[in-house]
Short mmCIF file of C-alpha atoms in Angstrom, two decimals:
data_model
loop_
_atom_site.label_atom_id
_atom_site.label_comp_id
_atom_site.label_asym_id
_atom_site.label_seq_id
_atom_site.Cartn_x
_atom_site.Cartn_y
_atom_site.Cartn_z
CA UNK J 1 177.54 39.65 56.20
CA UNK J 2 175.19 37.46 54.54
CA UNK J 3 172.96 40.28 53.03
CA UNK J 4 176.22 41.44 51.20
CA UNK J 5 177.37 38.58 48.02
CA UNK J 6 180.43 40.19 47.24
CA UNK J 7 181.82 39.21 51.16
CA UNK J 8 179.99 35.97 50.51
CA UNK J 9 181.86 35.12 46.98
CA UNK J 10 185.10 36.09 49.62
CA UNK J 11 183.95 34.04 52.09
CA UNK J 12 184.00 30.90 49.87
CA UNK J 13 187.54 31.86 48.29
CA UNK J 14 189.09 31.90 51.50
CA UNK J 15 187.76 28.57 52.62
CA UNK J 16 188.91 27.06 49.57
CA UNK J 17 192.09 28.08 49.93
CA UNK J 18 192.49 27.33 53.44
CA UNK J 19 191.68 23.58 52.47
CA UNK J 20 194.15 23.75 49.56
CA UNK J 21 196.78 24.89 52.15
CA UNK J 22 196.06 22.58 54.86
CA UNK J 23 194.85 19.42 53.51
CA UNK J 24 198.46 16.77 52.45
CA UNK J 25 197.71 16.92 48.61
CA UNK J 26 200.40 17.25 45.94
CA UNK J 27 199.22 18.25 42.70
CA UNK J 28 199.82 16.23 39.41
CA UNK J 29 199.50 18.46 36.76
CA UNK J 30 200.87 22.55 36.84
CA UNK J 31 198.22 25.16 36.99
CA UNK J 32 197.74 27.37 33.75
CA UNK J 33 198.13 30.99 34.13
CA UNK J 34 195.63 31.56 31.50
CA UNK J 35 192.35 29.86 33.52
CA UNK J 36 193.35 31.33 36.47
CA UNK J 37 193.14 34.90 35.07
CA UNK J 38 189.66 33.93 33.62
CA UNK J 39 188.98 32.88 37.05
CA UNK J 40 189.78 36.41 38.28
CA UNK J 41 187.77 38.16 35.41
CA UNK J 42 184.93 36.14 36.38
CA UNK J 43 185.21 37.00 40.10
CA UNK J 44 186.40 41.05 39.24
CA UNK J 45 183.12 40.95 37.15
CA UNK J 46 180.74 39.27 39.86
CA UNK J 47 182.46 42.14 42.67
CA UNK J 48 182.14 44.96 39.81
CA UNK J 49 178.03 44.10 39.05
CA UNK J 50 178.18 44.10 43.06
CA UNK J 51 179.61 47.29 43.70
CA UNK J 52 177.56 48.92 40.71
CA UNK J 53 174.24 48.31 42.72
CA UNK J 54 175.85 49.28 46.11
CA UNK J 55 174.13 51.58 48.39
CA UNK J 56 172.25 52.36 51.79
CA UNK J 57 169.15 50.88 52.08
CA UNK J 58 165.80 52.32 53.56
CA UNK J 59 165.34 50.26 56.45
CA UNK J 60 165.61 47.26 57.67
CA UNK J 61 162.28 45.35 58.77
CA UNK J 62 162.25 42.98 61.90
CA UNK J 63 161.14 39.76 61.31
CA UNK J 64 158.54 39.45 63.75
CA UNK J 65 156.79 42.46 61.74
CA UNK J 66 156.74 41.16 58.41
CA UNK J 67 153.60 40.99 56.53
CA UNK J 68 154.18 39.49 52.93
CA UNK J 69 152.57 35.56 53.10
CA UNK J 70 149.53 34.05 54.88
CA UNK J 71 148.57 30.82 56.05
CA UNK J 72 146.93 30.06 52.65
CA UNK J 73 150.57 30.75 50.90
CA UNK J 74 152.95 28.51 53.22
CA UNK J 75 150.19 24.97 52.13
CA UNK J 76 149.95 26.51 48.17
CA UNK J 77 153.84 26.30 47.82
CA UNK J 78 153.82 23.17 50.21
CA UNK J 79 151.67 21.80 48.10
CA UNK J 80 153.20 23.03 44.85
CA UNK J 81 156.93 21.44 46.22
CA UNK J 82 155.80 17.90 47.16
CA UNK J 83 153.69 17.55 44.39
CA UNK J 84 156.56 18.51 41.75
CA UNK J 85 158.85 15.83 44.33
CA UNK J 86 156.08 13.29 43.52
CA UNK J 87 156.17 13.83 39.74
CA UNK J 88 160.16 13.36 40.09
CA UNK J 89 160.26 9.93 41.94
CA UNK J 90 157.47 8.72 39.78
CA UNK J 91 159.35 9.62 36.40
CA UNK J 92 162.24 7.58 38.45
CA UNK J 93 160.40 4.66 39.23
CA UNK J 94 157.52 4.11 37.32
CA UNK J 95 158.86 5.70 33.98
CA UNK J 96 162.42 5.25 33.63
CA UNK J 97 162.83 2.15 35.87
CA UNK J 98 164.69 2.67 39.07
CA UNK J 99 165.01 0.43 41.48
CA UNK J 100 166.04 0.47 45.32
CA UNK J 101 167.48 -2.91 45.26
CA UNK J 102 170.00 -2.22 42.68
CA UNK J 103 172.86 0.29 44.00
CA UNK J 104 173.26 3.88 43.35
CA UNK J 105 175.92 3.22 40.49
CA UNK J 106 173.51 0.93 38.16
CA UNK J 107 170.69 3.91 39.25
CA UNK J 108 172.61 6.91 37.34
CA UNK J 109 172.94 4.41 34.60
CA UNK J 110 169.25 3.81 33.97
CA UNK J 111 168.96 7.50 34.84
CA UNK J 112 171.67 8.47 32.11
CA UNK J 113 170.09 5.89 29.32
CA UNK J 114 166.43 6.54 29.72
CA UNK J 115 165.27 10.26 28.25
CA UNK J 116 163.51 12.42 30.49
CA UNK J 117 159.81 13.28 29.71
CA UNK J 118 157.27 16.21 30.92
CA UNK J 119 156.69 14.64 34.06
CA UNK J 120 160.29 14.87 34.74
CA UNK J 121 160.19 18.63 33.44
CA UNK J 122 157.23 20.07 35.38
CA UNK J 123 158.86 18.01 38.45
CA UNK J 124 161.81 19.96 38.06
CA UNK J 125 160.02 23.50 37.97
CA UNK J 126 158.15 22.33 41.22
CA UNK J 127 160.30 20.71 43.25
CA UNK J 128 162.64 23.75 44.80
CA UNK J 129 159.51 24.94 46.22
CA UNK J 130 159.58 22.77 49.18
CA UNK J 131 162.73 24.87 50.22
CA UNK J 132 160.04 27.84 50.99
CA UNK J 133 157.48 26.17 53.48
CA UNK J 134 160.15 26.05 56.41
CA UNK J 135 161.25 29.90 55.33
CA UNK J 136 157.65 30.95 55.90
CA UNK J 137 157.53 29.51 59.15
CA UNK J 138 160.39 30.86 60.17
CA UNK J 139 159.25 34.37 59.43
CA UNK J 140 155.77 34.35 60.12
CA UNK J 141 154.23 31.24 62.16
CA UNK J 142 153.63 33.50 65.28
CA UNK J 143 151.06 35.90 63.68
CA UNK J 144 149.74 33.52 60.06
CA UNK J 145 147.14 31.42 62.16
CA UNK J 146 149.32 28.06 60.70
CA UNK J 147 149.05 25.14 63.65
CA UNK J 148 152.23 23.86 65.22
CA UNK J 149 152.00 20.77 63.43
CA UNK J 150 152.40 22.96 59.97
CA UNK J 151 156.61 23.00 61.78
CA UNK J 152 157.38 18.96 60.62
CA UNK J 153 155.59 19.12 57.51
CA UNK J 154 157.75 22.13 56.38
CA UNK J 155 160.76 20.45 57.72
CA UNK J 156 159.74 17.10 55.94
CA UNK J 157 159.07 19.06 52.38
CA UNK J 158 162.61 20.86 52.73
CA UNK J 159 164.51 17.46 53.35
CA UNK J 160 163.08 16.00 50.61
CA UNK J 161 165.38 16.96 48.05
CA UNK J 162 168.16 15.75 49.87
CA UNK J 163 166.54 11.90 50.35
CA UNK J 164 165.89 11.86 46.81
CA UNK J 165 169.61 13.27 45.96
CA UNK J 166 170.12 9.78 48.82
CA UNK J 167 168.82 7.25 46.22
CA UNK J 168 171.97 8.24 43.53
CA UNK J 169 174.37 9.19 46.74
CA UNK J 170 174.31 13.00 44.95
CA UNK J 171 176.84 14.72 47.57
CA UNK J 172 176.36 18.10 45.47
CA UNK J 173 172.47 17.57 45.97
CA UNK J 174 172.83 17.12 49.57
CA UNK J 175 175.59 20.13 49.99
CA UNK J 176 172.49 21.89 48.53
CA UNK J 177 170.20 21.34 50.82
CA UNK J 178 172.55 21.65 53.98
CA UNK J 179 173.39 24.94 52.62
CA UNK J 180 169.81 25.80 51.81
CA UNK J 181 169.12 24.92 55.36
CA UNK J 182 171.88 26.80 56.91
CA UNK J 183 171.81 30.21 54.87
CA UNK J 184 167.92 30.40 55.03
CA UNK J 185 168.07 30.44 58.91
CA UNK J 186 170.58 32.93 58.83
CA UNK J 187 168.70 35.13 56.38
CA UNK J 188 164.99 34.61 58.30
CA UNK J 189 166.05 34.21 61.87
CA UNK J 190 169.30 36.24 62.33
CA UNK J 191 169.11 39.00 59.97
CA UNK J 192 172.38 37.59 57.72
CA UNK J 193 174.68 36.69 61.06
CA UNK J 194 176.13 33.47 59.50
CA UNK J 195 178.07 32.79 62.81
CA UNK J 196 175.20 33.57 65.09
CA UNK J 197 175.73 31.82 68.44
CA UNK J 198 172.59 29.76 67.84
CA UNK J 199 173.69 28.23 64.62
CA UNK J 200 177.08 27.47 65.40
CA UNK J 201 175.95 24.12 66.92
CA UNK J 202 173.54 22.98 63.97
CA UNK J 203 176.22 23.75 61.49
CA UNK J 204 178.97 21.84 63.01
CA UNK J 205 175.92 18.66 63.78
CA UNK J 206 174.99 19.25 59.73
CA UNK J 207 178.43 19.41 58.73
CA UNK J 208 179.30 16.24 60.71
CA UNK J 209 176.30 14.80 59.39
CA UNK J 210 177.42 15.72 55.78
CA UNK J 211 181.15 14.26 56.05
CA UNK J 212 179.31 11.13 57.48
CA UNK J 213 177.09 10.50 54.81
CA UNK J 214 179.81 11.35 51.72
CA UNK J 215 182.24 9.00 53.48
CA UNK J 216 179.64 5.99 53.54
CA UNK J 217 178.55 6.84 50.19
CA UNK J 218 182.33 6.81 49.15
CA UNK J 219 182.49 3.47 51.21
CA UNK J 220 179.42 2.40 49.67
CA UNK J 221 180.58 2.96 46.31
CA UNK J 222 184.16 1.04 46.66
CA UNK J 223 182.48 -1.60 48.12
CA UNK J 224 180.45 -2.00 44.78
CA UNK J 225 183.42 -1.72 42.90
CA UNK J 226 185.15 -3.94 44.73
CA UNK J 227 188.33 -1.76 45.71
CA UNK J 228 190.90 -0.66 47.86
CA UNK J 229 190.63 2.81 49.50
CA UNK J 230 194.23 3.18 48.98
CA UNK J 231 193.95 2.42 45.47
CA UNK J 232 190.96 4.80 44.93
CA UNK J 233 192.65 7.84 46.24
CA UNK J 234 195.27 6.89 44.23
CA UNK J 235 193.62 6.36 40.76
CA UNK J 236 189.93 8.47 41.30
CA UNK J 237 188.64 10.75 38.88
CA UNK J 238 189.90 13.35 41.73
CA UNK J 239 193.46 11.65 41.92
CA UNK J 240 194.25 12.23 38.73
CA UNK J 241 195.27 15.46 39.36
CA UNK J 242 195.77 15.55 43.33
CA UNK J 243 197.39 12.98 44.89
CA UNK J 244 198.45 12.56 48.74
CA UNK J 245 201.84 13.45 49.76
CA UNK J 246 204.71 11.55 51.04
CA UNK J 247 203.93 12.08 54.71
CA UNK J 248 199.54 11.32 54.18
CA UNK J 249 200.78 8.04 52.36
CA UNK J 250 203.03 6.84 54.85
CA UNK J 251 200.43 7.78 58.20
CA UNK J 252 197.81 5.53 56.13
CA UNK J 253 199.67 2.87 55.60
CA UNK J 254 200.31 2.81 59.59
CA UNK J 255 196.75 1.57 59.31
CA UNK J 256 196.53 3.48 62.93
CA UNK J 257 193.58 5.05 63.78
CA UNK J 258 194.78 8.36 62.58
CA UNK J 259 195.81 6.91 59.22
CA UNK J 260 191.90 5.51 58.90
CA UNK J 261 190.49 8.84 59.89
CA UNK J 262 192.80 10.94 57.02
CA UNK J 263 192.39 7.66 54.50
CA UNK J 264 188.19 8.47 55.14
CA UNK J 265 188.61 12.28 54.61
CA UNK J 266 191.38 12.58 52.00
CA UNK J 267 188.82 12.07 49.40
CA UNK J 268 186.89 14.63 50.56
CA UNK J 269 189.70 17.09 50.02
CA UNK J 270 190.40 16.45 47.12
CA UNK J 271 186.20 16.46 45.88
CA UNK J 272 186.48 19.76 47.47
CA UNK J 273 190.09 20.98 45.55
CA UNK J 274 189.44 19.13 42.35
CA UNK J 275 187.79 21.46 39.87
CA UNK J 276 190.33 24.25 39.76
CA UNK J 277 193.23 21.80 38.33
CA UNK J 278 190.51 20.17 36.34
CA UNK J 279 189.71 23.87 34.72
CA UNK J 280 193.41 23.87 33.76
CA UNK J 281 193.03 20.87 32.17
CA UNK J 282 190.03 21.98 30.33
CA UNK J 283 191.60 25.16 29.33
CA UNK J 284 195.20 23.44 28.01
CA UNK J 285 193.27 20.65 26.66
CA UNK J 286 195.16 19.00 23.25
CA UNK J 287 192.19 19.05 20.86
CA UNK J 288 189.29 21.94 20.16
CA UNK J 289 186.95 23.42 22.73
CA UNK J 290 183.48 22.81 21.37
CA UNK J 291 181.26 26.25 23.11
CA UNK J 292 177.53 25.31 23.68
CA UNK J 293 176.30 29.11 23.10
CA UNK J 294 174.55 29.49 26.50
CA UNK J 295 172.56 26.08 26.50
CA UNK J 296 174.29 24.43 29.64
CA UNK J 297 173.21 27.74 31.92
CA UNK J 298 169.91 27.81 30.39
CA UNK J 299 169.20 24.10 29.82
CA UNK J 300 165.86 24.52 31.59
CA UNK J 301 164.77 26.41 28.98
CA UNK J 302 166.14 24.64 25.80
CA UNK J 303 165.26 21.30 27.78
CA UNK J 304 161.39 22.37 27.71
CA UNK J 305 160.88 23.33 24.31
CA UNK J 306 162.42 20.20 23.04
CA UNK J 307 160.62 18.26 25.12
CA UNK J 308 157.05 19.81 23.70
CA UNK J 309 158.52 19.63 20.53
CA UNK J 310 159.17 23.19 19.98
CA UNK J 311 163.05 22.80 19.16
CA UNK J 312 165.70 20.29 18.89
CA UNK J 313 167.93 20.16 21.90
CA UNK J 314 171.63 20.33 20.51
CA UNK J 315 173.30 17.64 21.25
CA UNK J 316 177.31 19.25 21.43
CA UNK J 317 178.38 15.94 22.88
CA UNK J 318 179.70 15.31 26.61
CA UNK J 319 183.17 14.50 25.36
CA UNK J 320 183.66 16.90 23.10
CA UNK J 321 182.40 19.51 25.88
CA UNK J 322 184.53 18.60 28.72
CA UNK J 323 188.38 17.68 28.79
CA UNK J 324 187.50 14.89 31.50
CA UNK J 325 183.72 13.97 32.24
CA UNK J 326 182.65 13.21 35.46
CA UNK J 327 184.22 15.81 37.16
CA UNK J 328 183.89 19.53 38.61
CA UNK J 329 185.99 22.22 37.07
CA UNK J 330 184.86 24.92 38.86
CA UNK J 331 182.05 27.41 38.37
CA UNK J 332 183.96 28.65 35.39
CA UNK J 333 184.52 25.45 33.39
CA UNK J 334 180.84 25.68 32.51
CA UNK J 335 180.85 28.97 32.20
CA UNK J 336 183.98 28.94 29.55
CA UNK J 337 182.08 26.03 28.09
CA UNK J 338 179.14 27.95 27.66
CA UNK J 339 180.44 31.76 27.32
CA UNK J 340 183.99 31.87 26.24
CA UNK J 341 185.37 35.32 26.84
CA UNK J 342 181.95 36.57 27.40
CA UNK J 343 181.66 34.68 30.62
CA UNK J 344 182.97 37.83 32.87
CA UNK J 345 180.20 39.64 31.59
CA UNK J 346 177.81 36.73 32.82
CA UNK J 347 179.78 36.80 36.38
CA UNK J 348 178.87 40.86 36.62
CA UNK J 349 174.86 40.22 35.76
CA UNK J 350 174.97 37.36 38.25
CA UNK J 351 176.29 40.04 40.64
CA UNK J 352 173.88 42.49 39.55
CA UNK J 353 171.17 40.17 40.30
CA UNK J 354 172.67 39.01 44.14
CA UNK J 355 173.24 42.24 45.12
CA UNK J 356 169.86 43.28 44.37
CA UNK J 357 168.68 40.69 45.94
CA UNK J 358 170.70 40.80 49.06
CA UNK J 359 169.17 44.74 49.29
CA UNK J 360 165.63 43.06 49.26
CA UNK J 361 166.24 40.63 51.70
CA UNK J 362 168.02 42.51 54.04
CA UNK J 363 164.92 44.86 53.67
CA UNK J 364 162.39 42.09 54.79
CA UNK J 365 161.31 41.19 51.55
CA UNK J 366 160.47 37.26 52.30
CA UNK J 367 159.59 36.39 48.94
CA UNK J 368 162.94 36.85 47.64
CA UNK J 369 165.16 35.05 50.39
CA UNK J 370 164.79 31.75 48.77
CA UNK J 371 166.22 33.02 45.78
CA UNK J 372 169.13 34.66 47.61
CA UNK J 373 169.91 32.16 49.58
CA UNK J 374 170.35 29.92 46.53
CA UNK J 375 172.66 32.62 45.27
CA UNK J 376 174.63 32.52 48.14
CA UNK J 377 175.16 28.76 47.83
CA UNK J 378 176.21 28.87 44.39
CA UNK J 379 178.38 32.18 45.12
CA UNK J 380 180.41 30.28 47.84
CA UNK J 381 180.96 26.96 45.84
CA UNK J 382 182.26 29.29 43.10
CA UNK J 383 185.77 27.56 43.25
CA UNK J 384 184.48 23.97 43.51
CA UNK J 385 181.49 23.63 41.55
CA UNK J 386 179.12 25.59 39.26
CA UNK J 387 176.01 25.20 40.82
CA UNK J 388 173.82 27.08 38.19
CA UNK J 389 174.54 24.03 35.86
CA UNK J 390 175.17 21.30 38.52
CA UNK J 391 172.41 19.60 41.20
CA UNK J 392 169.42 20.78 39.19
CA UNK J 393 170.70 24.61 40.02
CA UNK J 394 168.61 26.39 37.58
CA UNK J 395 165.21 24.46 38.04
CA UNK J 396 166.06 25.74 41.53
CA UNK J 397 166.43 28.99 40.62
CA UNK J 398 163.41 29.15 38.19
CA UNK J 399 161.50 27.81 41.22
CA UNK J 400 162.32 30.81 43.48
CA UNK J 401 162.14 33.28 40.70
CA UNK J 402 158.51 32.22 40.41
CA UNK J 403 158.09 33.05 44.32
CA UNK J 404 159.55 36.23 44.16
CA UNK J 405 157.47 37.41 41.44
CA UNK J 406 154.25 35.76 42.76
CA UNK J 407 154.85 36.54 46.75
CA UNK J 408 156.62 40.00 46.04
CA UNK J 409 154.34 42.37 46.00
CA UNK J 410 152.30 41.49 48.97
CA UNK J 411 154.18 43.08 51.50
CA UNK J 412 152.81 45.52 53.90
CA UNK J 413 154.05 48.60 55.87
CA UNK J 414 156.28 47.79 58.66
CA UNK J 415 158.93 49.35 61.19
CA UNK J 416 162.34 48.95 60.95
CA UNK J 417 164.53 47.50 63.48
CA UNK J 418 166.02 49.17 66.29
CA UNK J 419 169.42 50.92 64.74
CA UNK J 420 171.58 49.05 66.87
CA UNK J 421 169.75 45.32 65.23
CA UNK J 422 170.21 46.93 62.01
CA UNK J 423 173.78 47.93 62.27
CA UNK J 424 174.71 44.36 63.27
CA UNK J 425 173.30 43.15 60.44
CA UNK J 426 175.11 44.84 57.97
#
């Protein structure tokens, strides 16, 4: 399933409407018709740039027989990925001033008032690389000569993103990563099977592990604020436009231990349900929609040059961008933002490019299975959260892109699988 975006972009639909279905929200504001049919442009766009690369591929390559990376690969992007990590924290702590004994709140404020520099840019480039180590082991330590204690250094580099999205409480950064984690396996080790018997049990302990950590850092951050739970489901950036019902009020304020469980994980729900009301919002919104002409998808880019002086970076203006700050509104509030009308076209590109790559993964290619699996993350968060523009998404993506085109091409003959492993792959 996994080697196919289009069932992958389906795959995340469905989930988010079985939430929206299940979890005891009542929403504030109406839903426009009008953002909901971009919605479905986007997505008819991302299945039509699908369906225009469809088609049966050559083989299928086992991974115990692929040949792309050596031993001297898996420590240069090892070493690439926690040295790009190490220019990060030290543009956080040594050049803009963070500090562990202040909380994560008064963090993103220094963060927020205190420009980035080229430390902070190269960092950015380098860091997604420490996603690849752990993908390389997975694929190839049996025949690449790497010792077995090249395993926890690869599984220490790919967890590093996710303790430094720890020091802000960044839920989307750690979604990330459990994704990253999750998908790649699937991709490496079980030839796409998402639901493969032996990952069942490390998604549910990652997913448990996830809700854990986003309700303490929700905990964390009313305790800082000083308020009621009750009172921040009520009035959050998220409540504003979902609320709990009747029937989730009343069990909470039973104060039973059911009511404490669905008090803990209603704000989860609505994190999850959020963006598409907030979209609506966006799109009825009273005053003018300022368009930022492509510089929110490509802020990498734009960010660079202005940082060597080769441009001015626009400054459009956060308010004047976005309705509501501080919130999600989808993949497609960004890409409205950024697009307008032209953002379907964007959608069918972007499923150009994961189709294309879900051909060259499914045929072995190793190099380009970071880069899918990214694609698949931000494919399946498509009605929660754009995560091209959100949680560093496009340094990530520049970072695999770089893999792909350096790894790519060193890939030697080898025999596909058995028809039967290749058919349940597909």
């Amino acid at each position: 399933m996994l080697f196919h975006p289009e069932r992958v972009a389906l795959a995340g639909l469905l989930v988010w409407l079985l939430l929206w279905l299940i979890a005891p929200l009542d929403q504030v504001f109406p839903l426009a018709w009008q953002p909901m049919a971009y919605m479905a442009a986007g997505y008819a766009g991302f299945w039509l740039g699908c369906l225009a690369l469809s088609g049966r591929l050559k083989r299928v390559i086992a991974p115990q027989r692929r040949r792309q990376f050596g031993a001297r690969a898996f420590w240069l992007v090892l070493l690439i990925g926690v040295a790009g990590m190490a220019l990060r924290l030290y543009d956080k702590f040594f050049i803009r001033g963070i500090d562990l004994t202040v909380d994560a709140m008064e963090s993103r404020e220094l963060l927020a008032d205190a420009e980035a520099g080229p430390l902070a840019a190269v960092g950015g480039v380098l860091y997604p690389f420490c996603y690849v180590p752990l993908m390389l082991w997975w694929a190839r330590h049996r025949d690449s000569g790497l010792p077995g204690w090249a395993r926890p250094l690869a599984i220490a580099a790919f967890v590093l993103p996710a303790v430094d999205a720890l020091i802000l409480l960044s839920r989307s950064q750690m979604l990330v990563a459990l994704s990253m984690m999750y998908l790649s396996a699937a991709c490496v080790l079980y030839q796409g099977q998402p639901l493969h018997a032996r990952l069942v049990r490390p998604l549910l302990i990652g997913f448990t592990a996830l809700l854990g950590i986003s309700v303490a850092a929700f905990m964390s951050r009313l305790g800082q604020m000083d308020m009621d739970i009750i009172f921040s489901i009520l009035n959050s950036a998220y409540g504003y436009v979902l609320t709990p019902n009747k029937t989730a009020l009343l069990l909470i304020g039973e104060n039973g231990l059911a009511g404490r469980a669905l008090a803990a994980l209603l704000p989860l729900s609505q994190y999850y349900l959020h963006g598409v009301y907030e979209f609506s919002l966006l799109w009825t919104r009273p005053d003018a929609q300022v368009f930022t002409l492509g510089t929110q998808h490509f802020a990498p880019y734009i960010k660079a040059a202005s940082i060597f002086k080769l441009i001015t970076y626009p400054d459009f203006g956060t308010y004047d961008i976005y309705y509501r700050t501080g919130v999600f509104t989808t993949f497609f509030g960004p890409l409205w933002a950024d697009f307008a009308w032209g953002g379907p076209l964007f959608t069918m590109l972007l499923g150009m490019l994961a189709k294309r790559c879900g051909q060259w993964a499914r045929e072995g290619r190793i190099a380009v299975m970071p880069l899918y699996a990214y694609l698949c993350v931000v494919v399946f968060f498509m009605p929660v959260v754009n995560l091209l523009v959100s949680a560093q998404g496009m340094y990530i993506v520049n970072a695999f892109v770089l893999v792909a085109l350096l790894f790519g091409r060193h890939r030697r003959s080898a025999a596909p699988l058995p028809s039967a492993v290749a058919q349940g792959s597909s």
